[in-house]
Short mmCIF file of C-alpha atoms in Angstrom, two decimals:
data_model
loop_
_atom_site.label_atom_id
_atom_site.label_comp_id
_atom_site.label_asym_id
_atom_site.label_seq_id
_atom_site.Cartn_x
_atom_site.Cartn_y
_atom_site.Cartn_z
CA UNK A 1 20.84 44.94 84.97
CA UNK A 2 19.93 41.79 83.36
CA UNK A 3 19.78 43.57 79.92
CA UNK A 4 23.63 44.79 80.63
CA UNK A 5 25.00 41.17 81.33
CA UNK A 6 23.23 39.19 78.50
CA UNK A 7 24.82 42.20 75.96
CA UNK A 8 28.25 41.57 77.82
CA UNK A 9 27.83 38.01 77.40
CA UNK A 10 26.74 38.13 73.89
CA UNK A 11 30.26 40.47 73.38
CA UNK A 12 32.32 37.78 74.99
CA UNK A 13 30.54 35.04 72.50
CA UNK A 14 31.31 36.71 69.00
CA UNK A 15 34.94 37.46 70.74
CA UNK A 16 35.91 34.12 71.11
CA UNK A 17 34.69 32.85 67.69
CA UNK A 18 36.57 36.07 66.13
CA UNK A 19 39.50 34.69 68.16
CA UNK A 20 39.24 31.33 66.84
CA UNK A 21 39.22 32.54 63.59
CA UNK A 22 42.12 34.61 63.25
CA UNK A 23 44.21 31.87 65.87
CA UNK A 24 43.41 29.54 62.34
CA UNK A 25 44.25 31.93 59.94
CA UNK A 26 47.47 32.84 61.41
CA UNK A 27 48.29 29.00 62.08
CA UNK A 28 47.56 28.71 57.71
CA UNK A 29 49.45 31.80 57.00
CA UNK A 30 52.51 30.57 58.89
CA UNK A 31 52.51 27.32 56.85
CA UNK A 32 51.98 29.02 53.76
CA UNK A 33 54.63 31.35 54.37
CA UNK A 34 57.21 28.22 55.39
CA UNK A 35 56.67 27.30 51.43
CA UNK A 36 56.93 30.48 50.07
CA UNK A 37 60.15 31.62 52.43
CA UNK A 38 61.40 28.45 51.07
CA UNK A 39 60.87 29.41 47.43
CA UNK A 40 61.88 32.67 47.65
CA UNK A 41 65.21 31.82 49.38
CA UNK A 42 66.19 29.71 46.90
CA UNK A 43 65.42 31.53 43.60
CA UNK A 44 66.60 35.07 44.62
CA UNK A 45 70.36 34.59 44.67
CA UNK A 46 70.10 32.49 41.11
CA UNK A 47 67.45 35.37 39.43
CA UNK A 48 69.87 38.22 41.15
CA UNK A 49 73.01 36.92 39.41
CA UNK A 50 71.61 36.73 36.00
CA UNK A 51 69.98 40.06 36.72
CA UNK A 52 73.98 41.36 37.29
CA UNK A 53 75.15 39.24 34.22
CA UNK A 54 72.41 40.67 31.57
CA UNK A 55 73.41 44.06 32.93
CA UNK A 56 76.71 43.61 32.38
CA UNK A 57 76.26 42.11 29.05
CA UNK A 58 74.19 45.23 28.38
CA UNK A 59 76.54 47.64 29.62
CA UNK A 60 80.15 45.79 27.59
CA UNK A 61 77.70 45.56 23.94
CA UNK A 62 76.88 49.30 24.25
CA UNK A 63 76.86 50.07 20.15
CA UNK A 64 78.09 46.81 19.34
CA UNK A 65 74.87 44.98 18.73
CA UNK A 66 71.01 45.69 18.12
CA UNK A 67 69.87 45.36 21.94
CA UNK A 68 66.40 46.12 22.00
CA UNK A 69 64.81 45.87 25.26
CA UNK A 70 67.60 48.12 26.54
CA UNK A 71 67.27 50.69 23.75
CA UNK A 72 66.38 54.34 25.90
CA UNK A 73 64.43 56.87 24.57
CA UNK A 74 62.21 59.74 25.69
CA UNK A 75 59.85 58.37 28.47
CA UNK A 76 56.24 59.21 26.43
CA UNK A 77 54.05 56.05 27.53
CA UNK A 78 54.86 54.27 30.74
CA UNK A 79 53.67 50.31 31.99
CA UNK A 80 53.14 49.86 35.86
CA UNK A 81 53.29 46.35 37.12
CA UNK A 82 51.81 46.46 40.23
CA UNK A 83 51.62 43.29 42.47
CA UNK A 84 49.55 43.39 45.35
CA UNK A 85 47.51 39.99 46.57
CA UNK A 86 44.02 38.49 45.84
CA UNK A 87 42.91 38.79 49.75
CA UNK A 88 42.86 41.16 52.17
CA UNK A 89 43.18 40.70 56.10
CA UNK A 90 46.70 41.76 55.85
CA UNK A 91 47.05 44.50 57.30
CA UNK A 92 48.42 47.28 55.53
CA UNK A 93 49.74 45.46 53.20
CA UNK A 94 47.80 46.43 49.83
CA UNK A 95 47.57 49.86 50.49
CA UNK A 96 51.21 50.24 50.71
CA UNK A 97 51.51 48.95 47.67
CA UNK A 98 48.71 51.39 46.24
CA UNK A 99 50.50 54.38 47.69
CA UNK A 100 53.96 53.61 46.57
CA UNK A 101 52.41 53.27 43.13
CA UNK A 102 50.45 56.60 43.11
CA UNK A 103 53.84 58.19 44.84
CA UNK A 104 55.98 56.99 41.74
CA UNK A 105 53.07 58.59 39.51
CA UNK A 106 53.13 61.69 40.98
CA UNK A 107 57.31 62.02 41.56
CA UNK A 108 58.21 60.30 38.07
CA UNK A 109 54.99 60.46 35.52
CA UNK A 110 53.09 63.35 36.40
CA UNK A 111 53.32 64.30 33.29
CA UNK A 112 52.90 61.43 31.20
CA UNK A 113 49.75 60.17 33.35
CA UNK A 114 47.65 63.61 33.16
CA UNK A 115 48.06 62.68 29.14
CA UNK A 116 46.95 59.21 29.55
CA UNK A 117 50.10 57.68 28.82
CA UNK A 118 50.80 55.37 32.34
CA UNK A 119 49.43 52.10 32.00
CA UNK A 120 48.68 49.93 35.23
CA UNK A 121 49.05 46.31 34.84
CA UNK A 122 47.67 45.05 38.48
CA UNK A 123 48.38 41.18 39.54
CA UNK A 124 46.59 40.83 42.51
CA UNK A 125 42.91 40.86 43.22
CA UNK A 126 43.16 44.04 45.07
CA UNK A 127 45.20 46.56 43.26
CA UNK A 128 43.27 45.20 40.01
CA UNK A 129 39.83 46.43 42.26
CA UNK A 130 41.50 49.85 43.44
CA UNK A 131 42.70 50.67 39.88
CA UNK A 132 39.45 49.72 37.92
CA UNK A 133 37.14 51.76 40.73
CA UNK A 134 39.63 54.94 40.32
CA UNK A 135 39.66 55.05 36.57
CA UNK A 136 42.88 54.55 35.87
CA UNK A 137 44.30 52.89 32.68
CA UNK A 138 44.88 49.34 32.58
CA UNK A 139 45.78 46.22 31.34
CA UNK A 140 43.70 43.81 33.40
CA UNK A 141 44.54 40.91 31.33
CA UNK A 142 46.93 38.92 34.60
CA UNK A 143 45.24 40.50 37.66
CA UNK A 144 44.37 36.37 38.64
CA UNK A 145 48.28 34.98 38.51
CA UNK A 146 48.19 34.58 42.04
CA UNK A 147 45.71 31.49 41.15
CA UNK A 148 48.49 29.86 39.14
CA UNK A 149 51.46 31.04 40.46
CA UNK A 150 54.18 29.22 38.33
CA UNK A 151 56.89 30.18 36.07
CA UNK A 152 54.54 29.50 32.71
CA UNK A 153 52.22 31.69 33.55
CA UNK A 154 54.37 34.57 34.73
CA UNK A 155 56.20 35.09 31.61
CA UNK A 156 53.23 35.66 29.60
CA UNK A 157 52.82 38.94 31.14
CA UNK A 158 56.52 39.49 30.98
CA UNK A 159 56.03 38.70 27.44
CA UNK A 160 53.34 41.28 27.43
CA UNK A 161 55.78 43.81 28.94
CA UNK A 162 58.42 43.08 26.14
CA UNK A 163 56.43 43.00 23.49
CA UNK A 164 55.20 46.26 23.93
CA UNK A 165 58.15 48.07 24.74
CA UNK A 166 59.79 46.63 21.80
CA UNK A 167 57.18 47.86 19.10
CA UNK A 168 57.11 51.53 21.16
CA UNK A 169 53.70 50.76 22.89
CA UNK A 170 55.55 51.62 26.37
CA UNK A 171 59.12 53.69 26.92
CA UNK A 172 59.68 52.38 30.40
CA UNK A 173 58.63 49.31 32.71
CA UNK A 174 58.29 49.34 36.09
CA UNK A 175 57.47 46.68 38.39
CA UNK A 176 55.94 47.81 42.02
CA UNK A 177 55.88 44.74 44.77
CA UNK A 178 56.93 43.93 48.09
CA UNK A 179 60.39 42.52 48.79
CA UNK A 180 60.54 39.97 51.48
CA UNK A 181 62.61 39.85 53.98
CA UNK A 182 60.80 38.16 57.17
CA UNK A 183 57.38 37.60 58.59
CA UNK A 184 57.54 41.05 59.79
CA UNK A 185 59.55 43.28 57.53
CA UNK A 186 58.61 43.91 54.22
CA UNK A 187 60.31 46.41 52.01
CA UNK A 188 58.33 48.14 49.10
CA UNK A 189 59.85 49.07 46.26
CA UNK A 190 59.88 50.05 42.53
CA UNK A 191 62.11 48.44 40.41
CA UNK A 192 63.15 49.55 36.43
CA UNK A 193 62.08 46.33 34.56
CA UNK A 194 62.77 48.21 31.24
CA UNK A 195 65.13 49.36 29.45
CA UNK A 196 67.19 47.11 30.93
CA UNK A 197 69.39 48.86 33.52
CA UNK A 198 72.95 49.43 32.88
CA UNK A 199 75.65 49.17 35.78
CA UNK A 200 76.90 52.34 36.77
CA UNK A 201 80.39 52.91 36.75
CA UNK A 202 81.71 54.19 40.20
CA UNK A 203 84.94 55.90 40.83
CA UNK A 204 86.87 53.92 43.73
CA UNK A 205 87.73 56.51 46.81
CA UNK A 206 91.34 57.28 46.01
CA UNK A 207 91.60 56.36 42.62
CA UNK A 208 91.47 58.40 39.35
CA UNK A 209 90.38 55.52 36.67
CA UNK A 210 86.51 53.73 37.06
CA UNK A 211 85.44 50.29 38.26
CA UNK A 212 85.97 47.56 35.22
CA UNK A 213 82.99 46.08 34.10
CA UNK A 214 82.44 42.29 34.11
CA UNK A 215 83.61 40.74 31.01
CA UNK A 216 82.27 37.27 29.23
CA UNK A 217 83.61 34.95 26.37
CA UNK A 218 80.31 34.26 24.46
CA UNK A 219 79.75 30.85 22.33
CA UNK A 220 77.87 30.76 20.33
CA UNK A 221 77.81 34.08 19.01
CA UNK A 222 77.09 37.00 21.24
CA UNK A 223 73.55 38.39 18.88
CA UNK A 224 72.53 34.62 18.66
CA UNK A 225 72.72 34.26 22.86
CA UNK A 226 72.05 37.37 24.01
CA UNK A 227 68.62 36.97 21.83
CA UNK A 228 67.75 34.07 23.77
CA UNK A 229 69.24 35.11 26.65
CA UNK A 230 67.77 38.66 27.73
CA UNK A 231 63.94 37.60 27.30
CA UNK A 232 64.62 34.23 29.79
CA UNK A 233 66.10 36.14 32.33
CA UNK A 234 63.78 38.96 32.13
CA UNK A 235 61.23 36.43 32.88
CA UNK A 236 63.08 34.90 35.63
CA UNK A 237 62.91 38.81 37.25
CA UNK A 238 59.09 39.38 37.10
CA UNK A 239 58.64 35.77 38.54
CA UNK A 240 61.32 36.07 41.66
CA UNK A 241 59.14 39.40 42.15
CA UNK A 242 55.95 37.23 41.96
CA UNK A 243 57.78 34.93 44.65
CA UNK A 244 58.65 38.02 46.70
CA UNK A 245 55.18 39.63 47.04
CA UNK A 246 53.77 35.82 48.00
CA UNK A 247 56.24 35.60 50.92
CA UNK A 248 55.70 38.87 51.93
CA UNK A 249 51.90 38.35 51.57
CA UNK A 250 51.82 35.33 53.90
CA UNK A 251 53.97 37.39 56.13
CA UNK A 252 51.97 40.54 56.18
CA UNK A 253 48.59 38.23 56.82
CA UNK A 254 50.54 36.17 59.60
CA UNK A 255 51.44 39.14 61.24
CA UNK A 256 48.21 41.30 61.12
CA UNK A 257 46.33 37.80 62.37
CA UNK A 258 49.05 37.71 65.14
CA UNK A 259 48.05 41.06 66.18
CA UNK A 260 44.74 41.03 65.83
CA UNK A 261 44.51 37.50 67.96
CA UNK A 262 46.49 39.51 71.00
CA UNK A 263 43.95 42.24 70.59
CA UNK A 264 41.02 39.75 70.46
CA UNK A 265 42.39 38.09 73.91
CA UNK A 266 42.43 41.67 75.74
CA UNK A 267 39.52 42.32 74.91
CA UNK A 268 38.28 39.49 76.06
CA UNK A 269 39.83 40.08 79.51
CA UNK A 270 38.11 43.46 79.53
CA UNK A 271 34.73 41.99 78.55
CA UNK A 272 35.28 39.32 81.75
CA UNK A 273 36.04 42.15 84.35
CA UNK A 274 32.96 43.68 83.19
CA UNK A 275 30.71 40.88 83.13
CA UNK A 276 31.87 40.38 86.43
CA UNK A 277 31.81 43.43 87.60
CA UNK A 278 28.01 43.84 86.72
CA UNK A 279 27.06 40.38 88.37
CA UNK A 280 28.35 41.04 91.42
CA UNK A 281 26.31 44.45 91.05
CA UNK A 282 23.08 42.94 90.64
CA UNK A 283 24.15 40.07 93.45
CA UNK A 284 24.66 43.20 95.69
CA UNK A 285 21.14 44.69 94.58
CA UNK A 286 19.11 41.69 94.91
CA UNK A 287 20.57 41.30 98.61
CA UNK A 288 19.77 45.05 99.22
CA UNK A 289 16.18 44.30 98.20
CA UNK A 290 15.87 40.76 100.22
CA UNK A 291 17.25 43.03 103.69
CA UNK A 292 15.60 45.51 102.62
CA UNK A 293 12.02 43.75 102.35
CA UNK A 294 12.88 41.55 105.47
CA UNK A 295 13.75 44.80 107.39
CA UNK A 296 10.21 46.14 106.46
CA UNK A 297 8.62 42.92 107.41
CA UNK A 298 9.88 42.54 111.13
CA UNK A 299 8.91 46.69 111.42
#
């Protein structure tokens, strides 16, 4: 009996210090995700504007001008920009993330992957670890943004992206995140990155004629800022993605440590009602034996 309450009490010991611990990380993980909310907030309506305008601009120059990160050809060689985080204790964060990826594989680029042709570019610790372990292709060159997360450093592997679409290295570019939308909700999703997307022209419900597309007075010339233009704000969209996935990272964590901090706590109840359960057992068997041995004495 004494063997049953010291491993009951040495349960209820490691549960409290695995309570304190995820109490703290959830406490960190809500201010971290205060920051990036914050961040996030602010750049997504500016980075989903110019995301509209450079579609637009690509949709009204349609064979008016050399536009070459929205030139579309035959998909042969595909680039998968996968951004999971460097840390796990998220829940099921990461492997969401891994799943969606392999799901777009196997629904888009069967095809092109059994050649060798899909190209994984992980950011994140983890998807950089899944991807190496599995064999698959990559380009591990930015799996450690997350370590410098600024705007600098994100647009060298946007650059990377460009660049090799442009000289035919890749035909399409994907980017594969987590959109934030609270501490608790999380949407994952697979976004073209390249070609640049086109708007779609939709047909209004009792009318015969389409939408009009935006239209725009350029100065200086229309090559001369569309040249500078397209590669900033292609930038700007891998980095409000980067933003995204941190938010939703700090959300995911804050959540799961939530959780696991309410699980910690009943199990801690249960380990109490058992401790006591077994002391007042042997209480109840060591008066047995004294009434027992006085009975035998008196007789």
């Amino acid at each position: 009996m004494s063997g049953q309450l010291k491993e009951v009490r040495n349960r209820i010991k490691s549960t409290q210090s695995n309570l304190q611990i995820t109490k703290a990380m959830k406490m960190v993980s809500a201010a971290k995700l205060r920051r990036a909310q914050d961040a996030i907030l602010l750049m997504r309506p500016y980075a989903v504007k110019l995301q509209e305008m450079l579609q637009n601009i690509v949709s009204n120059s349609e064979g008016s001008i050399d536009l070459a990160l929205a030139a579309e050809r035959p998909v042969e060689k595909v680039l998968l920009i996968v951004i999971t985080s460097d840390r796990g204790l998220c829940g099921a964060y990461n492997s969401n993330l891994i799943k969606l990826t392999k799901q777009v594989i196997r629904e888009k680029y069967q095809e092109q992957f059994e050649k060798g042709h899909v190209t994984i570019l992980p950011i994140g610790k983890k998807g950089w670890e899944h991807f190496g372990k599995n064999g698959y292709k990559m380009n591990d060159t930015y799996w450690h943004l997350f370590a410098h997360l600024d705007f600098d450093h994100v647009k060298e592997a946007a650059a990377t992206a460009m660049e090799g679409f442009t000289s035919g290295q890749y035909d399409a570019v994907e980017i594969i995140y987590s959109q934030f939308k609270n501490a608790a909700t999380q949407f994952y999703i697979a976004e073209q990155f390249l070609p640049i997307a086109k708007v779609e022209e939709e047909v209004p419900a009792g009318k015969g004629k389409k939408a009009a597309k935006a239209d725009f007075i350029f100065e200086p010339e229309k090559q001369t800022l569309i040249a500078e233009l397209m590669p900033k704000i292609l930038n700007t969209q891998l980095y409000k993605a980067m933003l995204d996935a941190n938010a939703s990272e700090h959300g995911a964590r804050m959540t799961a440590m939530d959780k696991a901090t309410e699980n910690a706590n009943e199990l801690l109840r249960n380990y109490k009602i058992s401790y006591n359960r077994a002391r007042q057992a042997a209480i109840t068997t060591e008066l047995t034996e004294i009434v027992s041995g006085a009975a035998a004495l008196e007789g």
